[in-house]
Coordinates of N, CA and C in Angstrom, one line a residue:
X1 N 1.2 -0.8 0.1 CA 0.2 -0.4 0.0 C 0.7 1.1 0.0
X2 N 1.7 1.1 0.4 CA 1.8 2.4 0.5 C 2.7 3.4 1.7
X3 N 2.7 4.5 1.5 CA 2.4 5.7 2.3 C 1.3 6.4 1.9
X4 N 1.9 6.6 0.7 CA 0.4 7.3 -0.1 C -0.8 6.8 0.1
X5 N -0.6 5.4 0.1 CA -2.0 4.5 0.1 C -3.2 5.2 1.7
X6 N -1.7 5.3 2.8 CA -2.7 5.7 4.1 C -2.8 7.5 4.1
X7 N -2.4 7.8 2.9 CA -3.2 9.4 3.4 C -4.2 10.1 2.2
X8 N -4.4 9.0 1.6 CA -5.7 8.8 0.2 C -7.0 9.0 1.0
X9 N -7.7 10.2 0.3 CA -8.7 10.4 1.1 C -9.5 9.3 0.8
X10 N -11.4 9.3 1.3 CA -11.9 8.5 0.3 C -12.5 9.0 -1.0
X11 N -13.3 8.3 -1.5 CA -13.3 8.3 -3.2 C -14.6 10.1 -3.3
X12 N -15.2 10.2 -2.5 CA -16.3 11.1 -2.5 C -16.4 12.0 -1.4
X13 N -15.4 11.8 -0.7 CA -15.3 12.5 0.4 C -15.9 14.3 0.4
X14 N -14.7 15.0 -0.7 CA -14.9 16.3 -1.0 C -16.3 16.7 -1.3
X15 N -16.8 15.5 -2.4 CA -18.6 15.6 -2.9 C -19.4 16.0 -2.3
X16 N -19.5 14.5 -0.8 CA -19.8 14.6 0.2 C -20.1 15.8 1.3
X17 N -19.0 16.8 1.4 CA -18.7 17.8 1.4 C -19.9 18.8 1.3
X18 N -19.7 19.4 0.1 CA -20.3 19.7 -0.9 C -21.9 19.7 -0.6
X19 N -22.4 18.6 -0.7 CA -23.8 18.3 -0.8 C -24.5 18.4 0.3
X20 N -23.7 18.1 1.3 CA -23.8 18.8 2.9 C -23.8 20.1 3.0
X21 N -22.8 20.9 2.6 CA -23.2 22.1 2.1 C -24.5 22.4 2.2
X22 N -24.9 22.0 0.6 CA -26.3 22.0 -0.1 C -27.3 22.2 1.3
X23 N -27.1 20.9 1.9 CA -28.0 20.3 2.9 C -28.8 21.3 3.7
X24 N -27.5 21.9 4.6 CA -27.3 22.9 5.4 C -27.5 24.4 5.1
X25 N -27.7 24.9 3.7 CA -27.9 25.7 3.3 C -29.7 25.8 3.1
X26 N -30.2 24.7 2.7 CA -31.4 24.6 2.8 C -32.1 24.8 3.9
X27 N -31.4 24.1 5.3 CA -31.8 24.1 6.4 C -31.9 25.6 7.2
X28 N -31.2 26.3 6.6 CA -30.6 27.7 6.8 C -31.8 28.6 6.3
X29 N -32.8 28.3 5.5 CA -34.1 28.8 4.6 C -34.7 29.8 5.6
X30 N -34.5 31.3 5.6 CA -35.5 31.9 7.1 C -36.8 31.7 7.1
X31 N -37.3 31.3 5.6 CA -39.2 31.2 5.9 C -39.1 29.5 7.1
X32 N -38.6 28.8 6.9 CA -38.5 27.4 8.4 C -38.6 28.3 9.6
X33 N -37.8 29.7 10.1 CA -38.5 30.1 11.1 C -39.5 31.5 11.4
X34 N -39.4 31.8 10.2 CA -40.2 32.8 10.1 C -41.6 32.5 10.2
X35 N -41.5 31.9 9.5 CA -43.1 31.3 8.4 C -44.0 30.2 9.5
X36 N -42.9 28.7 9.7 CA -43.3 27.9 9.7 C -43.0 28.1 11.2
X37 N -41.9 28.6 11.9 CA -42.1 28.5 13.6 C -41.4 27.5 14.1
X38 N -40.0 27.0 13.2 CA -39.2 26.6 13.7 C -38.6 27.1 14.5
X39 N -38.0 26.5 16.1 CA -37.4 27.2 16.8 C -36.0 27.4 16.4
X40 N -35.4 29.0 16.3 CA -34.3 29.4 15.6 C -33.5 29.5 16.4
X41 N -32.8 28.2 17.4 CA -31.7 28.0 18.2 C -31.1 26.7 18.1
X42 N -30.0 26.5 18.2 CA -29.0 25.4 17.6 C -29.8 24.4 17.4
X43 N -30.6 23.9 18.5 CA -31.6 22.8 19.0 C -32.3 22.6 17.1
X44 N -32.9 23.9 17.3 CA -34.1 23.5 15.9 C -33.6 23.8 14.5
X45 N -32.5 24.2 14.6 CA -31.1 24.4 13.6 C -30.6 22.6 13.1
X46 N -30.1 22.1 14.0 CA -29.9 20.6 13.6 C -31.0 20.0 13.3
X47 N -31.9 20.2 13.8 CA -32.9 19.5 13.1 C -33.5 19.4 11.9
X48 N -33.0 20.8 11.3 CA -33.3 21.0 10.6 C -32.4 20.7 9.1
X49 N -31.2 20.5 10.2 CA -30.0 20.5 9.2 C -29.9 18.6 9.1
X50 N -30.4 17.6 10.0 CA -30.5 16.3 10.2 C -31.9 16.3 9.1
X51 N -32.5 16.7 9.3 CA -34.0 16.8 7.8 C -33.3 16.9 7.2
X52 N -32.7 17.2 5.9 CA -32.3 17.7 4.8 C -30.6 16.3 4.4
X53 N -30.1 16.4 5.7 CA -28.9 16.0 5.4 C -30.0 14.2 4.8
X54 N -31.0 13.5 6.3 CA -31.9 12.6 5.7 C -32.1 12.3 4.8
X55 N -32.8 13.4 4.1 CA -33.6 13.5 3.0 C -33.0 13.2 1.7
X56 N -32.0 13.5 1.8 CA -30.5 13.6 0.4 C -29.9 11.6 0.5
X57 N -29.6 11.6 1.9 CA -29.3 10.0 2.0 C -30.1 9.2 2.1
X58 N -31.5 9.2 2.1 CA -32.3 8.8 1.4 C -32.2 8.4 0.1
X59 N -32.4 9.6 -0.7 CA -32.4 9.8 -2.3 C -31.4 9.4 -2.4
X60 N -30.2 8.9 -2.2 CA -28.7 8.1 -2.5 C -28.9 7.1 -2.5
X61 N -29.4 7.0 -1.3 CA -29.6 5.3 -0.7 C -30.8 4.7 -2.3
X62 N -31.9 5.1 -2.4 CA -32.3 4.6 -3.2 C -32.2 4.1 -4.3
X63 N -31.1 4.8 -5.0 CA -30.7 4.5 -6.5 C -30.2 2.9 -6.3
X64 N -29.8 2.8 -4.8 CA -29.4 1.2 -5.0 C -28.2 0.6 -5.9
X65 N -27.0 1.6 -5.7 CA -26.0 1.3 -6.3 C -24.9 1.8 -5.6
X66 N -23.3 0.8 -6.0 CA -22.6 1.3 -4.3 C -22.2 2.7 -5.0
X67 N -22.2 3.3 -6.0 CA -21.6 4.3 -5.6 C -22.0 5.3 -4.9
X68 N -23.6 5.5 -5.7 CA -24.9 6.4 -4.6 C -24.4 6.1 -2.9
X69 N -24.6 4.6 -2.8 CA -24.1 4.4 -1.7 C -22.9 5.2 -1.0
X70 N -22.0 5.0 -1.6 CA -20.5 5.7 -0.9 C -20.5 7.1 -0.8
X71 N -21.3 7.6 -1.9 CA -21.7 9.3 -2.2 C -22.8 9.6 -0.7
X72 N -23.6 8.9 -0.3 CA -24.2 8.5 1.2 C -23.6 9.0 2.0
X73 N -22.9 7.8 2.4 CA -22.0 7.4 3.6 C -21.2 8.6 3.1
X74 N -20.5 9.3 2.0 CA -19.8 10.8 2.5 C -20.9 11.8 2.6
X75 N -21.8 11.8 2.6 CA -22.6 12.8 3.6 C -22.7 13.0 4.3
X76 N -22.9 11.3 4.9 CA -23.0 11.5 6.2 C -22.0 11.9 7.0
X77 N -20.5 11.3 6.7 CA -19.4 11.6 7.6 C -19.2 13.0 7.3
X78 N -19.6 13.6 6.5 CA -19.6 15.3 6.1 C -20.2 15.8 7.3
X79 N -21.6 15.6 7.6 CA -21.8 16.0 8.9 C -21.8 16.1 10.0
X80 N -21.3 14.8 10.6 CA -20.7 14.2 11.9 C -19.4 14.9 11.7
X81 N -18.8 14.8 10.8 CA -17.1 15.3 11.0 C -17.8 17.1 11.5
X82 N -19.4 17.7 10.9 CA -19.2 18.8 10.6 C -19.6 19.2 12.4
X83 N -20.2 18.3 12.5 CA -20.7 18.0 14.4 C -20.1 18.3 15.1
X84 N -18.6 17.7 14.9 CA -17.7 17.2 15.9 C -17.2 18.9 15.9
X85 N -16.6 19.7 14.7 CA -15.9 20.8 15.2 C -16.8 21.5 15.6
X86 N -18.2 21.9 15.5 CA -19.4 22.4 15.7 C -19.6 22.4 17.2
X87 N -19.1 21.3 18.0 CA -19.5 21.6 19.1 C -17.9 22.0 19.8
X88 N -17.0 21.4 19.2 CA -15.6 22.1 20.0 C -15.3 23.8 19.8
X89 N -15.9 23.9 18.4 CA -16.2 25.6 18.8 C -17.2 26.1 19.8
X90 N -18.4 25.5 20.0 CA -19.1 25.8 21.3 C -18.5 25.5 22.8
X91 N -17.0 24.9 22.7 CA -16.6 25.0 23.7 C -17.0 23.7 24.6
X92 N -17.0 22.3 23.8 CA -17.5 21.2 24.7 C -15.5 20.8 24.7
X93 N -15.9 19.9 26.0 CA -14.4 19.8 26.0 C -14.0 18.3 25.1
X94 N -13.0 18.1 25.1 CA -12.5 16.6 24.0 C -12.6 15.4 24.6
X95 N -13.0 15.7 26.0 CA -13.7 14.3 26.6 C -15.1 13.8 26.5
X96 N -15.8 15.2 25.9 CA -16.7 14.6 26.0 C -17.7 14.9 25.0
X97 N -16.6 15.6 23.7 CA -17.2 15.4 22.4 C -17.6 14.3 21.7
X98 N -16.9 13.1 21.7 CA -17.0 12.0 21.5 C -18.5 11.3 21.6
X99 N -18.8 11.2 22.8 CA -20.3 10.9 23.6 C -21.2 11.9 22.4
X100 N -21.1 13.1 22.5 CA -21.6 14.2 22.2 C -22.7 13.5 20.9
X101 N -21.0 13.9 20.0 CA -21.4 13.1 18.9 C -21.9 11.8 18.1
X102 N -21.3 10.7 19.5 CA -22.3 9.7 19.0 C -24.0 9.8 19.6
X103 N -24.2 10.6 20.7 CA -25.9 10.7 20.7 C -26.5 11.4 19.8
X104 N -25.9 12.6 19.1 CA -26.5 13.0 18.0 C -26.6 12.2 16.9
X105 N -25.5 11.2 16.5 CA -25.5 10.5 15.9 C -27.2 9.3 15.6
X106 N -27.0 8.6 17.2 CA -27.8 7.5 17.1 C -29.3 8.6 16.9
X107 N -29.2 9.7 17.3 CA -30.6 10.8 17.2 C -31.0 10.6 15.9
X108 N -29.7 11.2 14.8 CA -30.4 11.0 13.6 C -30.7 10.5 13.1
X109 N -30.4 8.7 13.2 CA -30.2 7.8 12.7 C -32.4 7.3 13.0
X110 N -32.3 7.2 14.4 CA -33.4 7.5 14.7 C -35.0 8.3 14.2
X111 N -34.4 9.5 13.6 CA -35.5 10.1 13.0 C -34.9 10.2 12.0
X112 N -34.1 9.7 11.0 CA -34.1 9.3 9.8 C -34.8 8.6 9.3
X113 N -35.2 7.3 10.3 CA -36.2 6.3 10.1 C -37.3 6.6 9.7
X114 N -37.8 7.1 10.8 CA -39.1 7.5 11.1 C -39.9 8.6 10.0
X115 N -39.0 9.5 9.4 CA -39.2 10.3 8.3 C -38.8 9.2 6.9
X116 N -38.5 8.1 6.8 CA -37.9 7.5 5.6 C -39.5 6.4 5.7
X117 N -40.0 5.9 7.1 CA -41.6 5.5 6.9 C -42.4 6.1 6.5
X118 N -42.2 7.3 6.9 CA -43.4 8.1 6.7 C -43.6 8.7 4.9
X119 N -42.2 8.8 4.9 CA -42.3 9.0 3.6 C -42.7 7.7 2.4
X120 N -42.5 6.7 2.5 CA -42.2 5.9 1.6 C -44.4 5.1 1.7
X121 N -44.9 5.6 3.4 CA -46.2 5.6 3.3 C -46.5 6.3 2.4
X122 N -45.9 7.6 2.1 CA -47.3 8.4 2.0 C -48.0 9.0 3.1
X123 N -47.4 9.3 3.9 CA -48.0 10.0 5.3 C -48.2 10.7 6.1
X124 N -48.7 12.0 5.2 CA -48.1 13.0 5.8 C -48.5 13.4 7.0
X125 N -49.1 12.4 7.8 CA -49.9 12.7 9.3 C -48.5 12.5 10.6
X126 N -48.7 11.1 9.9 CA -47.6 10.7 10.6 C -45.9 11.3 11.1
X127 N -45.7 11.9 8.9 CA -44.4 12.7 9.4 C -44.6 13.9 10.5
X128 N -45.8 14.8 9.9 CA -46.4 15.7 11.0 C -45.8 15.9 12.5
X129 N -46.5 14.1 12.3 CA -46.3 13.6 14.3 C -44.6 13.5 14.7
X130 N -43.6 13.1 13.8 CA -42.3 12.4 14.1 C -41.5 13.9 14.1
X131 N -42.1 14.8 13.1 CA -41.5 16.5 13.1 C -41.6 17.0 14.4
X132 N -43.2 17.4 15.0 CA -43.3 17.7 15.8 C -42.3 17.0 16.9
X133 N -42.3 15.8 17.2 CA -41.9 15.4 18.5 C -40.4 16.1 18.4
X134 N -39.4 16.0 17.4 CA -38.6 16.1 17.3 C -38.0 17.4 17.0
X135 N -38.8 18.4 16.2 CA -38.4 19.8 15.9 C -39.0 20.9 17.2
X136 N -40.3 20.4 17.8 CA -40.6 20.9 18.5 C -40.7 20.4 20.2
X137 N -39.3 19.8 20.7 CA -39.4 19.5 21.8 C -39.3 20.1 23.2
X138 N -38.7 21.1 23.1 CA -39.0 22.1 24.5 C -39.7 22.9 24.2
X139 N -40.4 23.2 23.3 CA -42.0 24.1 23.1 C -43.0 23.7 22.1
X140 N -44.3 24.4 22.6 CA -45.7 23.9 21.8 C -45.7 24.2 19.8
X141 N -45.6 23.3 19.3 CA -45.7 23.9 17.8 C -46.7 24.5 17.7
X142 N -46.3 25.9 16.8 CA -47.6 26.7 16.2 C -48.3 25.9 15.3
X143 N -50.1 26.5 15.8 CA -51.4 26.1 15.3 C -50.5 25.5 13.9
X144 N -50.7 24.2 13.4 CA -50.8 24.1 12.1 C -49.2 23.7 11.6
X145 N -48.3 24.6 12.1 CA -46.6 24.6 11.8 C -46.4 22.5 11.6
X146 N -46.3 21.6 12.5 CA -45.6 20.4 12.0 C -46.7 19.9 10.3
X147 N -47.6 20.2 10.3 CA -48.2 19.7 8.8 C -47.8 20.9 7.6
X148 N -47.3 21.7 8.3 CA -46.8 22.5 7.1 C -45.4 21.8 6.8
X149 N -44.5 22.1 7.5 CA -43.6 21.0 7.6 C -43.3 20.1 7.0
X150 N -44.3 19.1 7.4 CA -44.9 18.1 6.3 C -45.1 18.3 5.2
X151 N -45.6 18.9 4.5 CA -45.6 18.8 3.5 C -44.9 19.2 2.7
X152 N -43.7 20.5 3.0 CA -42.5 21.1 2.2 C -41.7 19.9 2.6
X153 N -41.8 18.5 3.2 CA -40.1 17.4 3.5 C -40.8 16.3 2.3
X154 N -42.2 16.2 2.1 CA -42.8 15.6 1.5 C -42.2 16.3 -0.4
X155 N -42.4 17.6 -0.8 CA -42.3 18.3 -1.8 C -40.7 17.7 -2.1
X156 N -40.3 18.4 -1.0 CA -38.5 18.2 -1.4 C -37.9 17.1 -1.8
X157 N -39.2 15.9 -0.7 CA -38.4 14.1 -1.5 C -38.8 14.5 -2.5
X158 N -40.2 14.6 -3.1 CA -40.3 14.7 -4.7 C -39.1 15.3 -5.8
X159 N -38.8 16.5 -5.0 CA -38.0 17.2 -5.7 C -36.3 16.2 -5.7
X160 N -36.0 16.0 -4.9 CA -34.3 15.1 -4.9 C -35.1 13.5 -5.6
X161 N -35.9 13.3 -5.3 CA -36.2 11.8 -6.2 C -35.6 12.2 -7.9
X162 N -36.4 12.9 -8.1 CA -36.3 13.4 -10.0 C -34.7 14.3 -10.2
X163 N -33.9 14.1 -9.7 CA -32.7 14.5 -9.8 C -31.9 13.3 -10.2
X164 N -31.0 13.6 -10.7 CA -29.8 12.2 -11.0 C -28.8 11.8 -10.3
X165 N -28.5 10.9 -10.1 CA -27.4 10.8 -9.0 C -26.0 11.3 -9.9
X166 N -26.1 11.4 -11.2 CA -24.7 11.7 -11.5 C -24.4 13.9 -11.5
X167 N -25.6 13.9 -11.5 CA -25.5 15.8 -10.7 C -25.1 15.9 -9.7
X168 N -25.7 15.0 -8.6 CA -25.2 15.1 -7.8 C -23.3 14.7 -7.1
X169 N -23.4 13.7 -7.7 CA -21.5 13.0 -8.2 C -21.2 14.3 -8.6
X170 N -21.8 15.3 -9.2 CA -21.2 16.7 -9.5 C -21.3 17.7 -9.0
X171 N -22.0 17.2 -7.0 CA -22.0 18.5 -6.6 C -22.9 19.4 -6.8
X172 N -24.2 18.9 -7.4 CA -25.7 19.8 -7.6 C -26.4 19.0 -7.3
X173 N -27.0 19.6 -6.3 CA -28.4 19.4 -6.0 C -29.6 20.4 -5.2
X174 N -30.4 20.4 -5.6 CA -31.7 21.4 -4.8 C -32.7 20.5 -4.2
X175 N -33.2 21.1 -3.2 CA -34.4 20.7 -2.4 C -35.7 20.8 -2.8
X176 N -36.1 22.2 -3.0 CA -37.2 22.4 -3.3 C -37.7 23.9 -3.4

């Protein structure tokens, strides 16, 4: 293998970061916070970043091929590398960062699974309930907000489904 084999980056690492950045940008759209009433807190922003990353990963995994799966993994890896950096910037100590990242990772998987099941079934009510449980965990959701967000998620999922993986491999994606 040699020294240079040890220094080689994963094949889709750079593209994974680009696509993850697009998910973050989509999650930061002001209408989520101003119109829908998603809490504009670190927890609320994490929920929307997780939601958009989960939608992107779901789309890539749906392709059912090795390259798309590798890209999905690269998006996931980029997300949790970013979470690690953000926790450190927030002043979380080195001894606790790993535990916090693991907790976020486990939470992400649970959310992604709940959202994927509701999306696969076309079940807006269950999707809205899952969103309400996760996004508005510390406060009551504004009237109709979970259903509005669920409809947005359904639309974003459909928009992602219509995009070719070839474009995503080139770092191009849009949500809704």
